PDB file of C-alpha atoms in Angstrom:
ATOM      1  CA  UNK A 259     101.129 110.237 118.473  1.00  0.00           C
ATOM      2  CA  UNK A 260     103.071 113.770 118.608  1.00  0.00           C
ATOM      3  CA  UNK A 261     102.136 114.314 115.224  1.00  0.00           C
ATOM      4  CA  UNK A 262      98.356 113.516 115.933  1.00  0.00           C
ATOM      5  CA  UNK A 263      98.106 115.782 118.810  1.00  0.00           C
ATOM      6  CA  UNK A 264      99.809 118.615 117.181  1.00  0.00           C
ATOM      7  CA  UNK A 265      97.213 118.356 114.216  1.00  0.00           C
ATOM      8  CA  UNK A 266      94.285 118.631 116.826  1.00  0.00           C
ATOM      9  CA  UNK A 267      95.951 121.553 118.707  1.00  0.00           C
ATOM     10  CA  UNK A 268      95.842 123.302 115.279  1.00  0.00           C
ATOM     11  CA  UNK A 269      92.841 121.769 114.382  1.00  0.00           C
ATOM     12  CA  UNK A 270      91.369 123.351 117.949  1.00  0.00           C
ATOM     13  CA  UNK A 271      93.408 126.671 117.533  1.00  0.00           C
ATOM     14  CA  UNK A 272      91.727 127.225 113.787  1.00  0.00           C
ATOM     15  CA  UNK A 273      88.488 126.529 114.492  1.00  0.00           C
ATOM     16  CA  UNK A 274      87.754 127.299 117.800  1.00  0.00           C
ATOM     17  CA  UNK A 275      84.861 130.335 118.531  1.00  0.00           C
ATOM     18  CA  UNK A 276      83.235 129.115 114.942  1.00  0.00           C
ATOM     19  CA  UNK A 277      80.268 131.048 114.110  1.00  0.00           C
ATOM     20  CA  UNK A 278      78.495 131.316 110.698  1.00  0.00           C
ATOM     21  CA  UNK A 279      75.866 133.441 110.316  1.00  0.00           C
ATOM     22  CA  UNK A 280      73.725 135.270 107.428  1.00  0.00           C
ATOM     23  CA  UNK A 281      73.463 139.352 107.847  1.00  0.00           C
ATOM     24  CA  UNK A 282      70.744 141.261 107.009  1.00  0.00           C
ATOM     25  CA  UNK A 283      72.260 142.085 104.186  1.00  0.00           C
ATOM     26  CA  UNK A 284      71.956 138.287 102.828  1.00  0.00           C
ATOM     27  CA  UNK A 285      75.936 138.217 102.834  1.00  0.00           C
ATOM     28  CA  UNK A 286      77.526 134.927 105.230  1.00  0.00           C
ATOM     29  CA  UNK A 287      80.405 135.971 108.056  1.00  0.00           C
ATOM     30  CA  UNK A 288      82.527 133.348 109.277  1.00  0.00           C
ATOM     31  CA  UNK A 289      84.606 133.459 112.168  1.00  0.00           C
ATOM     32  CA  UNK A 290      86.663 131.589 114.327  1.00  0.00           C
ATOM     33  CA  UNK A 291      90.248 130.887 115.876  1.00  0.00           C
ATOM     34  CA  UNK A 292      91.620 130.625 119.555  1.00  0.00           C
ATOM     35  CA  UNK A 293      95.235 132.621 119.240  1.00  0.00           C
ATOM     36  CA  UNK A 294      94.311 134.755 116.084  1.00  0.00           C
ATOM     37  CA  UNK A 295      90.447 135.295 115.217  1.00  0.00           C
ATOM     38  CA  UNK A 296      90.034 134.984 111.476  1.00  0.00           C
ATOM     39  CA  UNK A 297      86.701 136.605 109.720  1.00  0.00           C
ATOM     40  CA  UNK A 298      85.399 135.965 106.158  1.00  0.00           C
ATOM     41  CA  UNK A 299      82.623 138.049 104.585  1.00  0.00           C
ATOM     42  CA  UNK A 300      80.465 136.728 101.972  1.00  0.00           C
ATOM     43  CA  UNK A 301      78.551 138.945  99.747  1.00  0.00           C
ATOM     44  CA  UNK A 302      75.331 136.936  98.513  1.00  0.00           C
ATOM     45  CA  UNK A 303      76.387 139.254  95.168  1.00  0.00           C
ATOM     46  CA  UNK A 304      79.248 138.017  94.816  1.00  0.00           C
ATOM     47  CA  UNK A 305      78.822 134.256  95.349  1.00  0.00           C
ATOM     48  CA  UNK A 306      78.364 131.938  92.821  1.00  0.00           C
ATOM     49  CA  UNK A 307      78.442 128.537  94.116  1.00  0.00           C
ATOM     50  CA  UNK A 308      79.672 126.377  96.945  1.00  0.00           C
ATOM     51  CA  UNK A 309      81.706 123.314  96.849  1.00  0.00           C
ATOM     52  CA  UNK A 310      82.192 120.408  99.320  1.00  0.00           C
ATOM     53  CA  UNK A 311      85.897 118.771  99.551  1.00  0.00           C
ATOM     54  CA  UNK A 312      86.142 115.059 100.726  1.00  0.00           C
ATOM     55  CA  UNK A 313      90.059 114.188 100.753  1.00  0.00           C
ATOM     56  CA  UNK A 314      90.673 110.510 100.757  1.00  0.00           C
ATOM     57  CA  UNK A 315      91.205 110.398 104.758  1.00  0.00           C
ATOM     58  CA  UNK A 316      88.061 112.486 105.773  1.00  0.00           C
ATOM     59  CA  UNK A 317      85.680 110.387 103.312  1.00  0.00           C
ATOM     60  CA  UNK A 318      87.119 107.252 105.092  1.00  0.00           C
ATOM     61  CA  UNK A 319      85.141 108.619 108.388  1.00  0.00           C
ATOM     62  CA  UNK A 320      82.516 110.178 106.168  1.00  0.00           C
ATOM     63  CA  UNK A 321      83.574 113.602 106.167  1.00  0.00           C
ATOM     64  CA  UNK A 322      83.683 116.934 104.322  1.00  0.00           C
ATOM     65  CA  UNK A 323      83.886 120.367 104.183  1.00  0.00           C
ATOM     66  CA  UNK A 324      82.323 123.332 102.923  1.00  0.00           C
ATOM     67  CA  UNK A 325      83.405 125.619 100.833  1.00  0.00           C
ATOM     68  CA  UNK A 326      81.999 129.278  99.551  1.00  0.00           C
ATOM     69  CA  UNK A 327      82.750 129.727  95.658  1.00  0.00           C
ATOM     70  CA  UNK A 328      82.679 133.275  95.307  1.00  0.00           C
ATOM     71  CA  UNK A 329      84.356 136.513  93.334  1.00  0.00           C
ATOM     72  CA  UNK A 330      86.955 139.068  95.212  1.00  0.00           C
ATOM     73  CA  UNK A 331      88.148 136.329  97.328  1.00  0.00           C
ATOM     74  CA  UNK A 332      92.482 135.065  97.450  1.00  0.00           C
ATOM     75  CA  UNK A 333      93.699 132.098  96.743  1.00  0.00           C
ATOM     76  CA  UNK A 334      90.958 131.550  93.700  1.00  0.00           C
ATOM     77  CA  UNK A 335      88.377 132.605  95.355  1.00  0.00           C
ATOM     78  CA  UNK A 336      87.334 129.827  97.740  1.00  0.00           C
ATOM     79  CA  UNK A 337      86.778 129.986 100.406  1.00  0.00           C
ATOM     80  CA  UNK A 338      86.134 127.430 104.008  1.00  0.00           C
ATOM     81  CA  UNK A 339      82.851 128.514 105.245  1.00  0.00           C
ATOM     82  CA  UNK A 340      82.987 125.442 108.545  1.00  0.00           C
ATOM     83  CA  UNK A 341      85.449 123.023 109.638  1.00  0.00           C
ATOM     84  CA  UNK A 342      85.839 119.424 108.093  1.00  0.00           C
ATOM     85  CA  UNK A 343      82.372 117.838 109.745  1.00  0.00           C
ATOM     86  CA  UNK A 344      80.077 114.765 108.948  1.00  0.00           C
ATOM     87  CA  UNK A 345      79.362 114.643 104.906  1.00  0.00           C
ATOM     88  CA  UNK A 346      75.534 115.247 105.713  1.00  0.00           C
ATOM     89  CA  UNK A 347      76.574 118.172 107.642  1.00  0.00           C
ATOM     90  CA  UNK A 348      78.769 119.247 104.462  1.00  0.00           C
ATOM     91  CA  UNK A 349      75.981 118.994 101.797  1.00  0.00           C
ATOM     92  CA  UNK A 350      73.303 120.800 104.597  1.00  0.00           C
ATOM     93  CA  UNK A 351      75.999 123.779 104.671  1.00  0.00           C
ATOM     94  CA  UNK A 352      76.478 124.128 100.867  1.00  0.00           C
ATOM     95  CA  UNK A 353      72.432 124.325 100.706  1.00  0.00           C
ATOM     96  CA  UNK A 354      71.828 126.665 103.081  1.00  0.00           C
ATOM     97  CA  UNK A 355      75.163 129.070 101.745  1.00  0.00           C
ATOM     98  CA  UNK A 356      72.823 128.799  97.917  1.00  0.00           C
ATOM     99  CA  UNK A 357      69.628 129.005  99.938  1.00  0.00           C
ATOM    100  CA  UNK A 358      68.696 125.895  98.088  1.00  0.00           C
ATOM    101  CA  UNK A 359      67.273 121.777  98.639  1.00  0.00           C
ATOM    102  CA  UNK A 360      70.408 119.885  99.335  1.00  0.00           C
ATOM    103  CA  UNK A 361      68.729 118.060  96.003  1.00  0.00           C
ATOM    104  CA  UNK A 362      68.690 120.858  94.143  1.00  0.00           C
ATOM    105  CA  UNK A 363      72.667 121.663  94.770  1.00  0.00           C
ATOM    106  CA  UNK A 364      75.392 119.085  96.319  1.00  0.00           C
ATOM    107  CA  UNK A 365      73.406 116.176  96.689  1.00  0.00           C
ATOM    108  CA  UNK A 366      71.422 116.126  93.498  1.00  0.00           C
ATOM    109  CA  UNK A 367      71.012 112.936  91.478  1.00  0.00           C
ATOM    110  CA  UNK A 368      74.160 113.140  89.312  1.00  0.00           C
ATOM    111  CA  UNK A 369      73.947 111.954  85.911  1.00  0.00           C
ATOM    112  CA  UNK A 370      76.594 108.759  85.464  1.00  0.00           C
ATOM    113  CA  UNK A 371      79.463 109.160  82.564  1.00  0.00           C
ATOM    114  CA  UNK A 372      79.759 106.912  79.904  1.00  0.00           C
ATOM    115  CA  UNK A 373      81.840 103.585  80.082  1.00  0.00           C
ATOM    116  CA  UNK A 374      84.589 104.644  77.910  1.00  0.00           C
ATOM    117  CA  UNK A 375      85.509 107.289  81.107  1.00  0.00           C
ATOM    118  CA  UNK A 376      86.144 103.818  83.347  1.00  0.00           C
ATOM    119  CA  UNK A 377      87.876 102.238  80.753  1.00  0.00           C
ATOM    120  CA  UNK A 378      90.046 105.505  80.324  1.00  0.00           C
ATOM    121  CA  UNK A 379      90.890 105.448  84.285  1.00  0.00           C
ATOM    122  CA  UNK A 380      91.424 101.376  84.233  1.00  0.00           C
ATOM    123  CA  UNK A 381      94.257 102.123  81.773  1.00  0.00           C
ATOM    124  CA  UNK A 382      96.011 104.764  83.068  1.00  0.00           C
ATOM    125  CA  UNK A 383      96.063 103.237  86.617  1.00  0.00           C
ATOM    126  CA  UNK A 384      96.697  99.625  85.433  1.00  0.00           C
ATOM    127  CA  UNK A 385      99.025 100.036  83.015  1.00  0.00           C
ATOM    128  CA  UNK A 386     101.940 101.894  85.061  1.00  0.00           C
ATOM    129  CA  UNK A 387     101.131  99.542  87.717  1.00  0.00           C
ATOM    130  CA  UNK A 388     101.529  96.548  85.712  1.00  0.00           C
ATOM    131  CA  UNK A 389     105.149  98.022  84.491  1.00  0.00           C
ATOM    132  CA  UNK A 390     106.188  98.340  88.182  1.00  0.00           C
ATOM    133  CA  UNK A 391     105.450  94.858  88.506  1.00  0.00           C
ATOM    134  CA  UNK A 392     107.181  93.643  85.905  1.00  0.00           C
ATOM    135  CA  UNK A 393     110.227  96.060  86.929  1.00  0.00           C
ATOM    136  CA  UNK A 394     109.695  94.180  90.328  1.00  0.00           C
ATOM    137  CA  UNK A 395     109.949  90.425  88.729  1.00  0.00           C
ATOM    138  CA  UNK A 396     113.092  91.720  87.357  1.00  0.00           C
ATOM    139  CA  UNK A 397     114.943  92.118  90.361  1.00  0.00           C
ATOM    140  CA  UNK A 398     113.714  89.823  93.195  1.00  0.00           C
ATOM    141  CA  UNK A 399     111.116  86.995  92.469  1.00  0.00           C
ATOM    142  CA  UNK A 400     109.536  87.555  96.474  1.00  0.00           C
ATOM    143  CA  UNK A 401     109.411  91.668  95.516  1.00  0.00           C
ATOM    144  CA  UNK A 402     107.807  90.811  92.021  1.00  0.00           C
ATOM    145  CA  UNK A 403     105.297  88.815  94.248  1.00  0.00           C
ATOM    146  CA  UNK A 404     104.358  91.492  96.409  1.00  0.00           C
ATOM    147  CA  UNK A 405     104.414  93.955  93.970  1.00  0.00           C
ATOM    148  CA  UNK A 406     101.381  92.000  92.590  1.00  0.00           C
ATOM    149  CA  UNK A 407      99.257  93.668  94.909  1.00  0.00           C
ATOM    150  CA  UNK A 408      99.631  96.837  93.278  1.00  0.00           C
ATOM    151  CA  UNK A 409      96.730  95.415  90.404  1.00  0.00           C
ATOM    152  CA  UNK A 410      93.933  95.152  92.486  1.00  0.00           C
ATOM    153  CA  UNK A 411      94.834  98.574  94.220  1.00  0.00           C
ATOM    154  CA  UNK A 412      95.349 100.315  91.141  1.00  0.00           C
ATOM    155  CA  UNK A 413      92.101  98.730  89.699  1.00  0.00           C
ATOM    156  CA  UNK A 414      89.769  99.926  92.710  1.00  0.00           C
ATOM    157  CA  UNK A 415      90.934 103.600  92.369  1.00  0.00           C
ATOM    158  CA  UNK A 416      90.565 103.903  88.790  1.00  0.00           C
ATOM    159  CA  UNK A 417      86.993 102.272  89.870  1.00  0.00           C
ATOM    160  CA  UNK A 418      86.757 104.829  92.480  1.00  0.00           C
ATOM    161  CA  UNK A 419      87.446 107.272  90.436  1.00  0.00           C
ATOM    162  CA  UNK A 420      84.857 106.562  87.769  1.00  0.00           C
ATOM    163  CA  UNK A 421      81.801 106.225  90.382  1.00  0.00           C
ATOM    164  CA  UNK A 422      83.202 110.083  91.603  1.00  0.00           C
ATOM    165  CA  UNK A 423      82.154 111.269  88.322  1.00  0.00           C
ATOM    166  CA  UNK A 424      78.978 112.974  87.298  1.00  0.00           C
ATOM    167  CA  UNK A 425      76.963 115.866  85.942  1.00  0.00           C
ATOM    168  CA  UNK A 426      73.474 117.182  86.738  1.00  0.00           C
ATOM    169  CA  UNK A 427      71.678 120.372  85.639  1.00  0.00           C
ATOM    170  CA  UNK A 428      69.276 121.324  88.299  1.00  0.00           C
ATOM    171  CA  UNK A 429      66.890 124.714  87.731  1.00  0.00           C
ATOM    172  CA  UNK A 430      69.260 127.273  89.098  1.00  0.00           C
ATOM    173  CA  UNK A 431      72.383 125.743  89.456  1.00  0.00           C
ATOM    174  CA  UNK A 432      75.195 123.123  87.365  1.00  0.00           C
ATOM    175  CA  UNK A 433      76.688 120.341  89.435  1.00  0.00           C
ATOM    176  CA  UNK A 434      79.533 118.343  88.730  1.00  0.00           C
ATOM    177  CA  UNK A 435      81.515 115.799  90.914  1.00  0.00           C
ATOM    178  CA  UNK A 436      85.308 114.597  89.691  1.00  0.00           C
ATOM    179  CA  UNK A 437      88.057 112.964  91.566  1.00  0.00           C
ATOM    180  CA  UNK A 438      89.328 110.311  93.454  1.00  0.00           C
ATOM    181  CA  UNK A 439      92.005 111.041  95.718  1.00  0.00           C
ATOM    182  CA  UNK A 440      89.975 113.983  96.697  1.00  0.00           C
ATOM    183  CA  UNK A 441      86.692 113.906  95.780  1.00  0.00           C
ATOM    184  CA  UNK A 442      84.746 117.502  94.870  1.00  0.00           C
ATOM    185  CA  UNK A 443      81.151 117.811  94.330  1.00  0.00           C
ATOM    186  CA  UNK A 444      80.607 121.487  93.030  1.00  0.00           C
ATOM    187  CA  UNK A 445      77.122 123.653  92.572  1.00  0.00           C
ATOM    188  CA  UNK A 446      77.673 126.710  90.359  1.00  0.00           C
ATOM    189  CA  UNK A 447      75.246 128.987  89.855  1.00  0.00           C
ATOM    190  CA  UNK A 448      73.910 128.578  85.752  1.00  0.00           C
ATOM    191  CA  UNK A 449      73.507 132.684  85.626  1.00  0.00           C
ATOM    192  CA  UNK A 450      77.874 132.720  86.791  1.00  0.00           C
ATOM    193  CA  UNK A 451      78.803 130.680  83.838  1.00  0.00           C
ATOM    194  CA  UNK A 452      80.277 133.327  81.744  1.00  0.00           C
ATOM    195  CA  UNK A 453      81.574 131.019  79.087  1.00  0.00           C
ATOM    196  CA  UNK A 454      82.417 127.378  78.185  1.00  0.00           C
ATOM    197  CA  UNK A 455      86.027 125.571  77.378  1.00  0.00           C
ATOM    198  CA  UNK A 456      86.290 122.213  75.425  1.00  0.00           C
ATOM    199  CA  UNK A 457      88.730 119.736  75.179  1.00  0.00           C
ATOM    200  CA  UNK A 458      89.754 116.735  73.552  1.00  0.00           C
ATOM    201  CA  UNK A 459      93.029 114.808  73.403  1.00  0.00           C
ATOM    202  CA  UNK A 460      93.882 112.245  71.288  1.00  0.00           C
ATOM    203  CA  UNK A 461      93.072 109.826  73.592  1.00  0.00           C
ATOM    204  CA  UNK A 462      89.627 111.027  74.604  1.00  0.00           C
ATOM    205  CA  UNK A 463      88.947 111.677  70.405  1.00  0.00           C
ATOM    206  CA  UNK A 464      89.420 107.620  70.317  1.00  0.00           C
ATOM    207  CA  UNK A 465      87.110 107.183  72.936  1.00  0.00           C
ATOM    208  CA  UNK A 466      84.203 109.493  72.146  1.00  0.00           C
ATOM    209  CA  UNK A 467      84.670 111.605  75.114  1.00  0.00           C
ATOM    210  CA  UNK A 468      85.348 115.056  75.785  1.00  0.00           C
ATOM    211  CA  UNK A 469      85.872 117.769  78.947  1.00  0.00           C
ATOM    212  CA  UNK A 470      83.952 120.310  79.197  1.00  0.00           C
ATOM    213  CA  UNK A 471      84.803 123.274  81.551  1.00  0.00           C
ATOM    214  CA  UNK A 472      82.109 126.316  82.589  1.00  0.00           C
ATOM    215  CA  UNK A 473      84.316 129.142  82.892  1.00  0.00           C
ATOM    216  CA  UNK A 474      83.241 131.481  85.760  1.00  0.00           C
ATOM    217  CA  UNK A 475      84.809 134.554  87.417  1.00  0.00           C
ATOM    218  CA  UNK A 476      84.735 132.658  90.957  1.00  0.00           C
ATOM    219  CA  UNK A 477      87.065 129.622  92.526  1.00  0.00           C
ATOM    220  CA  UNK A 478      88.907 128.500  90.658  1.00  0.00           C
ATOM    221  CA  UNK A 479      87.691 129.828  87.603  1.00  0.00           C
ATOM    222  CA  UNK A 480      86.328 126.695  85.615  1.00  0.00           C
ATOM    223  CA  UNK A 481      84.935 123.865  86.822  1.00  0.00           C
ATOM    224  CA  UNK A 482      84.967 120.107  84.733  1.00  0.00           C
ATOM    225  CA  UNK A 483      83.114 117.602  83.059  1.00  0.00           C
ATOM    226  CA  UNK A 484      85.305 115.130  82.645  1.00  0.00           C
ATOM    227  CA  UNK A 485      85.077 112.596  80.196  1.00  0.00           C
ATOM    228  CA  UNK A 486      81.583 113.232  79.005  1.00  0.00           C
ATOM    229  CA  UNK A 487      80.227 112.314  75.489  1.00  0.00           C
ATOM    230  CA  UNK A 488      80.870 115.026  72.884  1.00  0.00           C
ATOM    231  CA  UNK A 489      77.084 115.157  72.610  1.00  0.00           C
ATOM    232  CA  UNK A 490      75.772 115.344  75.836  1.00  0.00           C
ATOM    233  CA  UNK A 491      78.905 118.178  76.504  1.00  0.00           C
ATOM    234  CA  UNK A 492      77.153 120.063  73.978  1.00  0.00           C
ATOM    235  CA  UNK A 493      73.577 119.568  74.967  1.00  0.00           C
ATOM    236  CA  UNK A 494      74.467 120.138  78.804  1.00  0.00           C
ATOM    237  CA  UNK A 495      76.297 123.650  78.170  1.00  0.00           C
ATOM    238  CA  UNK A 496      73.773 124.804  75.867  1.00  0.00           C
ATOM    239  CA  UNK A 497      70.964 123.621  78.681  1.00  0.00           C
ATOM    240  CA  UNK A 498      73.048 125.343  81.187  1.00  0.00           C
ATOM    241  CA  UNK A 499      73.071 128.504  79.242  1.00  0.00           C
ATOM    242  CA  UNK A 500      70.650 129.280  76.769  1.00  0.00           C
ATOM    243  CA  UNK A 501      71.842 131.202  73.650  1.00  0.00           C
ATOM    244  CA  UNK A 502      75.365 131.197  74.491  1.00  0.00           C
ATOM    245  CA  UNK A 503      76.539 128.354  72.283  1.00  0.00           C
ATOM    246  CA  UNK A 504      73.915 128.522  69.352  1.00  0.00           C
ATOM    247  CA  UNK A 505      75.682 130.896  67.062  1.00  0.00           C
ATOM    248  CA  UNK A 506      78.258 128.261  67.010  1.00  0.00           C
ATOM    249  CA  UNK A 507      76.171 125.068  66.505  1.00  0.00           C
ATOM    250  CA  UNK A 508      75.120 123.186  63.478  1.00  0.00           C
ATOM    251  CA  UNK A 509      72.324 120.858  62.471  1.00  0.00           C
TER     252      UNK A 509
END
């Protein structure tokens, strides 16, 4: 109870006053706080996306927040443009930061990754749970049973974790969702990709899958596709930004 009404003193203290609003200038200002008033300035120059964070807890009570993906900002770059609030209220923020449809930027119709990416997250989450188990038989036959819970739970956030993925490439902007624990669903502006990163363990190379990363001078400067196939990594980055990748392609 102490715990809970400290966090909604802070919560109250942070956010109180809260005012966003666009300047003539097409640049957003935030502020807000009780004790200490705390302003952010936006430069529509300078910003090149806007992401929406849904930790595990706030997507339980269908929540979000907003966040401003933009150059010359600390700590990467990103920055909280409103308080955690209902996810529709997220995704409405994000559009109106881009000056976009909400189905043009965090709520477009996200393209699903291929089955080898749930298989992937099955394994890793399974597997060390199943050894756990096993560890747990070893030393009490009542703990082993208990322990057996751990399968299902493991199983429904690798599952979790595969329906967060996705990729869509929408006229002006790239959007790609990743993450269980805490979910991020990211617009980037195509003309701020400055460059493109892939990789491929050993693991994804036996799966026909790859990550692809569009490098940008904002956030946290690059932003995943995970566990995509090679060839629609390729084909998205190259439909993302034209010219940049054919010197380096082949038939």
């Amino acid at each position: 109870v102490v715990a809970g009404v400290g966090s909604l003193l802070l919560f109250a203290e942070r956010w109180s006053g809260y005012q966003l609003t666009r300047e003539p200038d097409g640049s957003l200002r935030v502020r807000h706080g009780l004790l200490t008033t705390r302003s952010l300035s936006v430069s529509h120059e300078r910003l090149r996306g806007a992401q929406v964070s849904e930790p595990l807890l706030l997507r339980a009570g269908r929540g979000a927040q907003t966040r401003a993906l933009s150059t010359g900002l600390r700590e990467g770059g990103s920055g909280a443009i409103a308080p955690p609030a209902p996810r529709v209220e997220a995704h409405r923020l994000a559009a109106a930061a881009l000056q976009a449809d909400p189905a043009e930027v965090t709520r477009a119709t996200l393209v699903p990754h291929p089955r080898a990416a749930l298989r992937r997250r099955l394994t890793r989450a399974v597997l060390p749970a199943a050894a756990l188990v096993a560890a747990a038989w070893l030393v009490d036959e009542r703990t082993g049973l208990a322990s057996l819970l751990l399968l299902p739970a493991a199983a429904g956030l690798a599952v979790d974790r595969y329906r967060g993925l996705g990729h869509a490439l929408t006229a002006r902007h790239l959007v790609t969702r990743l993450g269980g624990l805490r979910r991020r669903t990211v617009a980037l502006q195509r003309d701020g990709v400055i460059g493109w990163t892939f990789r491929q363990s050993i693991f994804q190379r036996r799966a026909g899958v790859i990550t692809a990363e569009a490098v940008t001078a904002a956030g946290r400067g690059g932003y995943s596709v995970l566990d995509v196939a090679v060839g629609d990594a390729v084909a998205f980055a190259d439909a993302t930004t034209p010219d940049l990748l054919e010197p380096f392609l082949d038939d």
